[in-house]
PDB file of N, CA and C in Angstrom:
ATOM      1  N   MET A   1      17.437   7.015   6.227  1.00 41.00           N
ATOM      2  CA  MET A   1      17.887   5.989   5.253  1.00 41.00           C
ATOM      3  C   MET A   1      17.439   6.524   3.613  1.00 41.00           C
ATOM      4  N   ALA A   2      18.463   7.276   2.754  1.00 48.00           N
ATOM      5  CA  ALA A   2      18.098   7.837   1.834  1.00 48.00           C
ATOM      6  C   ALA A   2      17.568   6.922   0.716  1.00 48.00           C
ATOM      7  N   ASP A   3      17.079   7.992  -0.564  1.00 50.00           N
ATOM      8  CA  ASP A   3      16.047   7.052  -0.911  1.00 50.00           C
ATOM      9  C   ASP A   3      16.902   7.150  -2.283  1.00 50.00           C
ATOM     10  N   LYS A   4      17.370   6.302  -3.261  1.00 52.00           N
ATOM     11  CA  LYS A   4      17.655   6.834  -4.554  1.00 52.00           C
ATOM     12  C   LYS A   4      17.510   6.259  -5.633  1.00 52.00           C
ATOM     13  N   SER A   5      16.236   6.716  -5.634  1.00 58.00           N
ATOM     14  CA  SER A   5      15.076   6.852  -6.690  1.00 58.00           C
ATOM     15  C   SER A   5      15.370   7.952  -7.182  1.00 58.00           C
ATOM     16  N   GLN A   6      16.023   9.693  -6.053  1.00 60.00           N
ATOM     17  CA  GLN A   6      14.352  10.567  -6.622  1.00 60.00           C
ATOM     18  C   GLN A   6      16.361  11.037  -6.540  1.00 60.00           C
ATOM     19  N   PRO A   7      17.069  12.074  -8.175  1.00 70.00           N
ATOM     20  CA  PRO A   7      17.857  12.713  -7.761  1.00 70.00           C
ATOM     21  C   PRO A   7      18.703  13.785  -6.651  1.00 70.00           C
ATOM     22  N   ASP A   8      20.166  13.809  -6.200  1.00 85.00           N
ATOM     23  CA  ASP A   8      20.011  14.968  -5.714  1.00 85.00           C
ATOM     24  C   ASP A   8      19.878  16.269  -6.521  1.00 85.00           C
ATOM     25  N   PRO A   9      18.839  16.985  -5.508  1.00 91.00           N
ATOM     26  CA  PRO A   9      19.044  18.742  -6.563  1.00 91.00           C
ATOM     27  C   PRO A   9      20.157  19.543  -6.317  1.00 91.00           C
ATOM     28  N   ARG A  10      19.826  20.056  -7.360  1.00 92.00           N
ATOM     29  CA  ARG A  10      21.146  21.389  -8.154  1.00 92.00           C
ATOM     30  C   ARG A  10      20.327  22.421  -7.633  1.00 92.00           C
ATOM     31  N   LEU A  11      21.334  23.727  -7.136  1.00 94.00           N
ATOM     32  CA  LEU A  11      21.056  25.326  -7.525  1.00 94.00           C
ATOM     33  C   LEU A  11      20.430  25.920  -9.207  1.00 94.00           C
ATOM     34  N   GLY A  12      19.766  26.090  -8.729  1.00 95.00           N
ATOM     35  CA  GLY A  12      19.332  26.428 -10.759  1.00 95.00           C
ATOM     36  C   GLY A  12      18.553  25.537 -11.790  1.00 95.00           C
ATOM     37  N   GLN A  13      17.973  24.204 -11.123  1.00 96.00           N
ATOM     38  CA  GLN A  13      18.022  23.075 -11.702  1.00 96.00           C
ATOM     39  C   GLN A  13      15.775  23.389 -12.089  1.00 96.00           C
ATOM     40  N   VAL A  14      16.176  23.178 -12.685  1.00 96.00           N
ATOM     41  CA  VAL A  14      14.218  22.960 -13.747  1.00 96.00           C
ATOM     42  C   VAL A  14      13.922  21.314 -13.501  1.00 96.00           C
ATOM     43  N   VAL A  15      12.809  22.225 -12.155  1.00 96.00           N
ATOM     44  CA  VAL A  15      11.721  20.835 -12.199  1.00 96.00           C
ATOM     45  C   VAL A  15      10.077  21.197 -12.689  1.00 96.00           C
ATOM     46  N   TYR A  16       9.722  20.180 -12.216  1.00 96.00           N
ATOM     47  CA  TYR A  16       7.727  20.405 -13.396  1.00 96.00           C
ATOM     48  C   TYR A  16       7.350  19.709 -11.855  1.00 96.00           C
ATOM     49  N   VAL A  17       6.289  20.806 -10.802  1.00 96.00           N
ATOM     50  CA  VAL A  17       5.420  20.287 -10.798  1.00 96.00           C
ATOM     51  C   VAL A  17       4.392  19.738 -10.238  1.00 96.00           C
ATOM     52  N   LEU A  18       4.657  18.400  -9.637  1.00 96.00           N
ATOM     53  CA  LEU A  18       3.606  17.295 -10.245  1.00 96.00           C
ATOM     54  C   LEU A  18       2.327  17.591  -9.158  1.00 96.00           C
ATOM     55  N   ARG A  19       2.325  18.447  -7.828  1.00 94.00           N
ATOM     56  CA  ARG A  19       1.424  18.552  -6.655  1.00 94.00           C
ATOM     57  C   ARG A  19       0.981  19.106  -5.831  1.00 94.00           C
ATOM     58  N   GLY A  20      -0.090  19.784  -6.371  1.00 93.00           N
ATOM     59  CA  GLY A  20      -0.310  21.207  -5.149  1.00 93.00           C
ATOM     60  C   GLY A  20      -0.372  21.750  -5.095  1.00 93.00           C
ATOM     61  N   ARG A  21      -0.731  23.453  -5.690  1.00 92.00           N
ATOM     62  CA  ARG A  21      -1.522  24.576  -6.399  1.00 92.00           C
ATOM     63  C   ARG A  21      -0.731  24.686  -7.750  1.00 92.00           C
ATOM     64  N   ASP A  22       0.285  24.630  -7.691  1.00 91.00           N
ATOM     65  CA  ASP A  22       1.591  25.160  -8.780  1.00 91.00           C
ATOM     66  C   ASP A  22       1.569  24.362  -9.592  1.00 91.00           C
ATOM     67  N   ALA A  23       0.497  22.632  -9.540  1.00 93.00           N
ATOM     68  CA  ALA A  23       1.057  21.622 -10.844  1.00 93.00           C
ATOM     69  C   ALA A  23       0.604  22.051 -11.521  1.00 93.00           C
ATOM     70  N   GLY A  24       1.514  21.792 -12.889  1.00 93.00           N
ATOM     71  CA  GLY A  24       1.524  21.590 -14.080  1.00 93.00           C
ATOM     72  C   GLY A  24       2.650  22.646 -15.202  1.00 93.00           C
ATOM     73  N   GLN A  25       3.163  23.649 -13.466  1.00 95.00           N
ATOM     74  CA  GLN A  25       4.221  24.510 -14.047  1.00 95.00           C
ATOM     75  C   GLN A  25       5.947  24.177 -13.941  1.00 95.00           C
ATOM     76  N   TYR A  26       6.380  24.749 -14.334  1.00 96.00           N
ATOM     77  CA  TYR A  26       7.623  24.813 -14.351  1.00 96.00           C
ATOM     78  C   TYR A  26       8.059  25.841 -13.342  1.00 96.00           C
ATOM     79  N   ALA A  27       9.333  25.669 -12.323  1.00 96.00           N
ATOM     80  CA  ALA A  27       9.877  26.277 -11.340  1.00 96.00           C
ATOM     81  C   ALA A  27      11.515  26.175 -11.589  1.00 96.00           C
ATOM     82  N   VAL A  28      11.893  27.111 -10.453  1.00 97.00           N
ATOM     83  CA  VAL A  28      13.649  26.408 -10.630  1.00 97.00           C
ATOM     84  C   VAL A  28      13.665  26.318  -9.712  1.00 97.00           C
ATOM     85  N   VAL A  29      14.925  25.345  -8.827  1.00 96.00           N
ATOM     86  CA  VAL A  29      15.099  25.340  -7.756  1.00 96.00           C
ATOM     87  C   VAL A  29      16.366  26.483  -6.504  1.00 96.00           C
ATOM     88  N   VAL A  30      15.718  27.494  -6.023  1.00 96.00           N
ATOM     89  CA  VAL A  30      16.384  28.194  -5.426  1.00 96.00           C
ATOM     90  C   VAL A  30      17.077  28.317  -4.137  1.00 96.00           C
ATOM     91  N   GLY A  31      17.079  26.887  -3.920  1.00 95.00           N
ATOM     92  CA  GLY A  31      17.428  26.730  -1.997  1.00 95.00           C
ATOM     93  C   GLY A  31      17.144  25.157  -2.249  1.00 95.00           C
ATOM     94  N   LYS A  32      18.337  24.753  -1.304  1.00 94.00           N
ATOM     95  CA  LYS A  32      18.096  22.751  -0.412  1.00 94.00           C
ATOM     96  C   LYS A  32      17.903  23.605   0.988  1.00 94.00           C
ATOM     97  N   ILE A  33      16.420  23.190   1.704  1.00 93.00           N
ATOM     98  CA  ILE A  33      15.933  22.386   3.242  1.00 93.00           C
ATOM     99  C   ILE A  33      16.525  21.862   3.309  1.00 93.00           C
ATOM    100  N   ASP A  34      16.315  20.710   3.270  1.00 92.00           N
ATOM    101  CA  ASP A  34      17.582  19.473   3.645  1.00 92.00           C
ATOM    102  C   ASP A  34      17.062  17.855   2.600  1.00 92.00           C
ATOM    103  N   PRO A  35      17.525  17.558   3.301  1.00 91.00           N
ATOM    104  CA  PRO A  35      17.474  15.695   1.834  1.00 91.00           C
ATOM    105  C   PRO A  35      16.204  15.526   1.184  1.00 91.00           C
ATOM    106  N   LYS A  36      14.484  16.239   1.636  1.00 94.00           N
ATOM    107  CA  LYS A  36      13.711  16.240   0.886  1.00 94.00           C
ATOM    108  C   LYS A  36      12.816  16.964   0.799  1.00 94.00           C
ATOM    109  N   PHE A  37      13.001  18.585   0.933  1.00 96.00           N
ATOM    110  CA  PHE A  37      13.066  19.018   0.899  1.00 96.00           C
ATOM    111  C   PHE A  37      13.157  20.866   0.086  1.00 96.00           C
ATOM    112  N   VAL A  38      12.441  20.896  -1.044  1.00 96.00           N
ATOM    113  CA  VAL A  38      14.029  22.273  -1.910  1.00 96.00           C
ATOM    114  C   VAL A  38      12.289  23.404  -1.910  1.00 96.00           C
ATOM    115  N   LEU A  39      13.597  24.532  -2.389  1.00 96.00           N
ATOM    116  CA  LEU A  39      12.707  25.667  -2.812  1.00 96.00           C
ATOM    117  C   LEU A  39      12.820  25.876  -4.049  1.00 96.00           C
ATOM    118  N   LEU A  40      11.791  26.439  -3.995  1.00 97.00           N
ATOM    119  CA  LEU A  40      11.575  26.919  -5.957  1.00 97.00           C
ATOM    120  C   LEU A  40      10.651  28.329  -5.853  1.00 97.00           C
ATOM    121  N   ALA A  41      11.181  28.700  -7.003  1.00 96.00           N
ATOM    122  CA  ALA A  41      10.849  29.662  -7.496  1.00 96.00           C
ATOM    123  C   ALA A  41      10.686  30.012  -9.238  1.00 96.00           C
ATOM    124  N   ASP A  42       9.543  30.636  -9.589  1.00 95.00           N
ATOM    125  CA  ASP A  42       9.544  30.978 -11.475  1.00 95.00           C
ATOM    126  C   ASP A  42       9.054  32.477 -11.968  1.00 95.00           C
ATOM    127  N   GLY A  43       9.590  34.077 -11.086  1.00 93.00           N
ATOM    128  CA  GLY A  43      10.226  34.415 -11.275  1.00 93.00           C
ATOM    129  C   GLY A  43       8.445  35.191 -11.501  1.00 93.00           C
ATOM    130  N   TYR A  44       7.585  34.904 -12.250  1.00 93.00           N
ATOM    131  CA  TYR A  44       6.396  34.875 -12.720  1.00 93.00           C
ATOM    132  C   TYR A  44       4.753  35.693 -11.094  1.00 93.00           C
ATOM    133  N   LYS A  45       4.760  34.613 -10.788  1.00 93.00           N
ATOM    134  CA  LYS A  45       3.358  34.210  -9.813  1.00 93.00           C
ATOM    135  C   LYS A  45       4.468  34.282  -8.500  1.00 93.00           C
ATOM    136  N   ARG A  46       5.241  33.055  -8.593  1.00 93.00           N
ATOM    137  CA  ARG A  46       5.950  32.539  -7.383  1.00 93.00           C
ATOM    138  C   ARG A  46       8.063  33.119  -7.328  1.00 93.00           C
ATOM    139  N   LYS A  47       7.663  34.128  -7.044  1.00 96.00           N
ATOM    140  CA  LYS A  47       9.212  34.813  -6.550  1.00 96.00           C
ATOM    141  C   LYS A  47      10.320  34.695  -5.754  1.00 96.00           C
ATOM    142  N   PHE A  48      11.762  35.426  -5.896  1.00 94.00           N
ATOM    143  CA  PHE A  48      11.922  34.702  -6.035  1.00 94.00           C
ATOM    144  C   PHE A  48      11.916  34.525  -3.410  1.00 94.00           C
ATOM    145  N   ASP A  49      11.765  36.427  -3.256  1.00 95.00           N
ATOM    146  CA  ASP A  49      11.255  36.032  -2.221  1.00 95.00           C
ATOM    147  C   ASP A  49       9.597  35.532  -1.240  1.00 95.00           C
ATOM    148  N   THR A  50       9.401  35.217  -2.253  1.00 95.00           N
ATOM    149  CA  THR A  50       8.623  33.698  -1.647  1.00 95.00           C
ATOM    150  C   THR A  50       8.612  32.913  -2.344  1.00 95.00           C
ATOM    151  N   ALA A  51       9.796  31.523  -2.036  1.00 95.00           N
ATOM    152  CA  ALA A  51       9.901  30.780  -3.444  1.00 95.00           C
ATOM    153  C   ALA A  51       9.009  29.509  -2.076  1.00 95.00           C
ATOM    154  N   LYS A  52       8.455  28.166  -2.600  1.00 95.00           N
ATOM    155  CA  LYS A  52       7.213  27.757  -2.011  1.00 95.00           C
ATOM    156  C   LYS A  52       8.615  26.612  -2.100  1.00 95.00           C
ATOM    157  N   LYS A  53       8.346  26.302  -0.367  1.00 96.00           N
ATOM    158  CA  LYS A  53       8.340  24.857   0.293  1.00 96.00           C
ATOM    159  C   LYS A  53       8.052  24.225  -0.745  1.00 96.00           C
ATOM    160  N   LYS A  54       8.994  22.714  -1.180  1.00 96.00           N
ATOM    161  CA  LYS A  54       8.025  21.908  -2.316  1.00 96.00           C
ATOM    162  C   LYS A  54       9.424  20.498  -1.828  1.00 96.00           C
ATOM    163  N   ASN A  55       8.112  19.595  -1.175  1.00 96.00           N
ATOM    164  CA  ASN A  55       8.401  17.705  -0.656  1.00 96.00           C
ATOM    165  C   ASN A  55       9.244  17.822  -2.457  1.00 96.00           C
ATOM    166  N   ILE A  56      10.205  16.941  -1.932  1.00 95.00           N
ATOM    167  CA  ILE A  56      11.085  16.201  -3.944  1.00 95.00           C
ATOM    168  C   ILE A  56      10.477  15.368  -4.319  1.00 95.00           C
ATOM    169  N   ARG A  57       9.407  14.845  -3.561  1.00 95.00           N
ATOM    170  CA  ARG A  57       8.519  13.626  -4.154  1.00 95.00           C
ATOM    171  C   ARG A  57       7.228  14.605  -4.799  1.00 95.00           C
ATOM    172  N   HIS A  58       7.158  15.772  -4.938  1.00 96.00           N
ATOM    173  CA  HIS A  58       5.995  16.522  -5.970  1.00 96.00           C
ATOM    174  C   HIS A  58       6.444  16.732  -6.952  1.00 96.00           C
ATOM    175  N   VAL A  59       7.966  16.828  -7.682  1.00 96.00           N
ATOM    176  CA  VAL A  59       8.104  17.671  -8.108  1.00 96.00           C
ATOM    177  C   VAL A  59       8.682  16.752  -8.999  1.00 96.00           C
ATOM    178  N   ARG A  60       8.986  16.847 -10.776  1.00 95.00           N
ATOM    179  CA  ARG A  60      10.486  15.709 -11.384  1.00 95.00           C
ATOM    180  C   ARG A  60      10.681  16.861 -12.063  1.00 95.00           C
ATOM    181  N   PHE A  61      12.341  16.312 -11.675  1.00 95.00           N
ATOM    182  CA  PHE A  61      13.562  17.479 -12.000  1.00 95.00           C
ATOM    183  C   PHE A  61      13.471  16.509 -13.900  1.00 95.00           C
ATOM    184  N   GLN A  62      13.966  17.929 -13.838  1.00 94.00           N
ATOM    185  CA  GLN A  62      14.147  18.021 -15.471  1.00 94.00           C
ATOM    186  C   GLN A  62      15.815  18.266 -15.082  1.00 94.00           C
ATOM    187  N   ASP A  63      16.106  17.516 -17.010  1.00 92.00           N
ATOM    188  CA  ASP A  63      17.977  17.639 -17.034  1.00 92.00           C
ATOM    189  C   ASP A  63      18.302  19.178 -17.078  1.00 92.00           C
ATOM    190  N   PHE A  64      17.973  19.885 -17.597  1.00 94.00           N
ATOM    191  CA  PHE A  64      18.277  21.501 -17.520  1.00 94.00           C
ATOM    192  C   PHE A  64      18.390  21.950 -16.328  1.00 94.00           C
ATOM    193  N   VAL A  65      20.170  22.686 -15.924  1.00 94.00           N
ATOM    194  CA  VAL A  65      20.460  23.049 -14.455  1.00 94.00           C
ATOM    195  C   VAL A  65      20.867  24.478 -15.325  1.00 94.00           C
ATOM    196  N   SER A  66      20.809  26.348 -15.213  1.00 94.00           N
ATOM    197  CA  SER A  66      20.568  26.789 -15.710  1.00 94.00           C
ATOM    198  C   SER A  66      21.595  28.047 -14.671  1.00 94.00           C
ATOM    199  N   GLU A  67      23.725  27.316 -15.738  1.00 94.00           N
ATOM    200  CA  GLU A  67      24.668  28.212 -14.782  1.00 94.00           C
ATOM    201  C   GLU A  67      24.555  29.145 -14.149  1.00 94.00           C
ATOM    202  N   GLU A  68      23.619  30.441 -14.894  1.00 94.00           N
ATOM    203  CA  GLU A  68      23.710  31.745 -13.915  1.00 94.00           C
ATOM    204  C   GLU A  68      23.266  32.368 -12.935  1.00 94.00           C
ATOM    205  N   VAL A  69      21.987  30.834 -12.630  1.00 94.00           N
ATOM    206  CA  VAL A  69      21.098  30.900 -11.947  1.00 94.00           C
ATOM    207  C   VAL A  69      22.487  30.654 -10.491  1.00 94.00           C
ATOM    208  N   GLU A  70      22.440  29.410 -11.053  1.00 94.00           N
ATOM    209  CA  GLU A  70      23.460  28.762 -10.402  1.00 94.00           C
ATOM    210  C   GLU A  70      24.839  29.962  -9.087  1.00 94.00           C
ATOM    211  N   ARG A  71      25.341  30.255 -10.663  1.00 94.00           N
ATOM    212  CA  ARG A  71      26.523  30.689  -9.760  1.00 94.00           C
ATOM    213  C   ARG A  71      26.274  32.689  -9.301  1.00 94.00           C
ATOM    214  N   SER A  72      24.449  32.593  -9.823  1.00 94.00           N
ATOM    215  CA  SER A  72      23.858  33.538  -8.842  1.00 94.00           C
ATOM    216  C   SER A  72      23.788  33.711  -6.613  1.00 94.00           C
ATOM    217  N   LEU A  73      23.526  32.424  -7.396  1.00 93.00           N
ATOM    218  CA  LEU A  73      22.962  31.819  -5.737  1.00 93.00           C
ATOM    219  C   LEU A  73      24.309  31.648  -4.806  1.00 93.00           C
ATOM    220  N   HIS A  74      25.433  31.289  -5.708  1.00 93.00           N
ATOM    221  CA  HIS A  74      27.041  30.445  -4.910  1.00 93.00           C
ATOM    222  C   HIS A  74      27.238  32.542  -5.085  1.00 93.00           C
ATOM    223  N   GLU A  75      26.867  32.677  -5.090  1.00 94.00           N
ATOM    224  CA  GLU A  75      28.432  34.194  -5.170  1.00 94.00           C
ATOM    225  C   GLU A  75      27.111  35.095  -4.351  1.00 94.00           C
ATOM    226  N   GLN A  76      25.775  35.382  -4.686  1.00 93.00           N
ATOM    227  CA  GLN A  76      25.533  36.605  -3.839  1.00 93.00           C
ATOM    228  C   GLN A  76      24.347  36.172  -2.883  1.00 93.00           C
ATOM    229  N   GLY A  77      23.827  34.659  -2.960  1.00 92.00           N
ATOM    230  CA  GLY A  77      22.770  33.926  -2.407  1.00 92.00           C
ATOM    231  C   GLY A  77      21.395  34.581  -2.113  1.00 92.00           C
ATOM    232  N   ARG A  78      21.150  35.213  -3.765  1.00 93.00           N
ATOM    233  CA  ARG A  78      20.580  35.590  -4.048  1.00 93.00           C
ATOM    234  C   ARG A  78      20.502  35.778  -5.678  1.00 93.00           C
ATOM    235  N   VAL A  79      19.280  35.260  -5.814  1.00 95.00           N
ATOM    236  CA  VAL A  79      19.100  35.945  -7.343  1.00 95.00           C
ATOM    237  C   VAL A  79      17.688  37.014  -7.977  1.00 95.00           C
ATOM    238  N   THR A  80      17.679  37.097  -9.098  1.00 95.00           N
ATOM    239  CA  THR A  80      16.896  38.613  -9.140  1.00 95.00           C
ATOM    240  C   THR A  80      15.480  37.512 -10.437  1.00 95.00           C
ATOM    241  N   ASN A  81      14.438  37.394  -9.748  1.00 95.00           N
ATOM    242  CA  ASN A  81      13.552  37.190 -10.859  1.00 95.00           C
ATOM    243  C   ASN A  81      13.308  37.725 -12.664  1.00 95.00           C
ATOM    244  N   ALA A  82      13.800  37.907 -12.751  1.00 96.00           N
ATOM    245  CA  ALA A  82      14.710  38.134 -14.020  1.00 96.00           C
ATOM    246  C   ALA A  82      15.144  37.427 -14.985  1.00 96.00           C
ATOM    247  N   LYS A  83      16.559  37.047 -13.424  1.00 95.00           N
ATOM    248  CA  LYS A  83      17.258  35.460 -14.506  1.00 95.00           C
ATOM    249  C   LYS A  83      16.135  33.889 -14.540  1.00 95.00           C
ATOM    250  N   LEU A  84      15.118  34.223 -13.176  1.00 96.00           N
ATOM    251  CA  LEU A  84      14.603  32.950 -13.444  1.00 96.00           C
ATOM    252  C   LEU A  84      13.091  32.788 -14.585  1.00 96.00           C
ATOM    253  N   ARG A  85      13.054  34.139 -14.747  1.00 96.00           N
ATOM    254  CA  ARG A  85      11.826  34.038 -15.673  1.00 96.00           C
ATOM    255  C   ARG A  85      12.922  33.393 -17.491  1.00 96.00           C
ATOM    256  N   TYR A  86      14.263  34.277 -16.964  1.00 95.00           N
ATOM    257  CA  TYR A  86      14.544  34.181 -18.549  1.00 95.00           C
ATOM    258  C   TYR A  86      15.152  32.400 -18.822  1.00 95.00           C
ATOM    259  N   ALA A  87      15.698  31.401 -17.234  1.00 95.00           N
ATOM    260  CA  ALA A  87      15.989  30.874 -17.257  1.00 95.00           C
ATOM    261  C   ALA A  87      15.223  29.494 -18.067  1.00 95.00           C
ATOM    262  N   LEU A  88      13.240  29.624 -17.219  1.00 96.00           N
ATOM    263  CA  LEU A  88      12.504  29.594 -17.945  1.00 96.00           C
ATOM    264  C   LEU A  88      12.606  29.564 -19.365  1.00 96.00           C
ATOM    265  N   GLN A  89      12.746  30.681 -19.816  1.00 95.00           N
ATOM    266  CA  GLN A  89      12.352  30.475 -21.143  1.00 95.00           C
ATOM    267  C   GLN A  89      13.133  29.784 -22.045  1.00 95.00           C
ATOM    268  N   GLN A  90      14.462  29.259 -21.578  1.00 94.00           N
ATOM    269  CA  GLN A  90      15.744  29.231 -22.345  1.00 94.00           C
ATOM    270  C   GLN A  90      15.106  27.729 -22.431  1.00 94.00           C
ATOM    271  N   PHE A  91      14.823  26.775 -21.018  1.00 95.00           N
ATOM    272  CA  PHE A  91      14.719  25.456 -20.413  1.00 95.00           C
ATOM    273  C   PHE A  91      13.425  25.727 -21.835  1.00 95.00           C
ATOM    274  N   LEU A  92      12.694  25.771 -21.818  1.00 93.00           N
ATOM    275  CA  LEU A  92      11.342  25.910 -22.615  1.00 93.00           C
ATOM    276  C   LEU A  92      11.645  25.833 -24.215  1.00 93.00           C
ATOM    277  N   SER A  93      13.038  26.955 -24.899  1.00 92.00           N
ATOM    278  CA  SER A  93      13.294  26.993 -26.075  1.00 92.00           C
ATOM    279  C   SER A  93      13.870  25.749 -26.141  1.00 92.00           C
ATOM    280  N   THR A  94      14.356  25.357 -25.771  1.00 90.00           N
ATOM    281  CA  THR A  94      15.098  24.025 -26.170  1.00 90.00           C
ATOM    282  C   THR A  94      14.865  22.890 -25.616  1.00 90.00           C
ATOM    283  N   HIS A  95      13.476  22.310 -25.058  1.00 80.00           N
ATOM    284  CA  HIS A  95      12.996  21.515 -24.950  1.00 80.00           C
ATOM    285  C   HIS A  95      11.060  21.599 -25.827  1.00 80.00           C
ATOM    286  N   PRO A  96      11.422  21.767 -26.946  1.00 71.00           N
ATOM    287  CA  PRO A  96      10.191  21.293 -26.804  1.00 71.00           C
ATOM    288  C   PRO A  96       9.544  20.754 -27.421  1.00 71.00           C
ATOM    289  N   ARG A  97       8.955  19.808 -26.287  1.00 66.00           N
ATOM    290  CA  ARG A  97       8.608  18.789 -26.029  1.00 66.00           C
ATOM    291  C   ARG A  97       7.737  18.854 -24.334  1.00 66.00           C
ATOM    292  N   ALA A  98       8.937  20.434 -23.877  1.00 58.00           N
ATOM    293  CA  ALA A  98       7.541  20.552 -22.580  1.00 58.00           C
ATOM    294  C   ALA A  98       6.803  20.909 -22.706  1.00 58.00           C
ATOM    295  N   GLU A  99       6.031  20.914 -21.329  1.00 55.00           N
ATOM    296  CA  GLU A  99       4.413  21.550 -21.684  1.00 55.00           C
ATOM    297  C   GLU A  99       4.403  23.442 -21.462  1.00 55.00           C
ATOM    298  N   GLU A 100       4.201  24.164 -22.012  1.00 49.00           N
ATOM    299  CA  GLU A 100       4.265  25.444 -21.469  1.00 49.00           C
ATOM    300  C   GLU A 100       3.264  25.148 -20.629  1.00 49.00           C
ATOM    301  N   LYS A 101       4.115  26.720 -20.013  1.00 49.00           N
ATOM    302  CA  LYS A 101       4.169  27.294 -18.586  1.00 49.00           C
ATOM    303  C   LYS A 101       2.886  28.524 -18.419  1.00 49.00           C
ATOM    304  N   GLY A 102       1.883  27.063 -17.602  1.00 47.00           N
ATOM    305  CA  GLY A 102       0.376  28.242 -17.889  1.00 47.00           C
ATOM    306  C   GLY A 102       0.371  29.137 -16.949  1.00 47.00           C
ATOM    307  N   GLU A 103      -0.411  30.343 -16.489  1.00 42.00           N
ATOM    308  CA  GLU A 103      -0.617  31.339 -16.285  1.00 42.00           C
ATOM    309  C   GLU A 103      -1.816  30.987 -15.022  1.00 42.00           C
TER     310      GLU A 103
END
């Protein structure tokens, strides 16, 4: 039975991590494992090659999708860490109320 309260995550979508070691930080969806789990990376501490498997109930989906990241993942199956960092910078600059990413 599908949970209607959770949106369908898109590749390149920015999320706010609510639980776990990376709580309080923003990341980008770089993969979908199944309807409950996604792979997250931020290009800083969490690189694309070591993306974090995360339950979708432990993240808050933002209304920002990086078309460049999405296109790269569909065409090449991977994305550079620089593109991930750029996508997060774009998100933070267009959403002034978003909390700053902590290191």
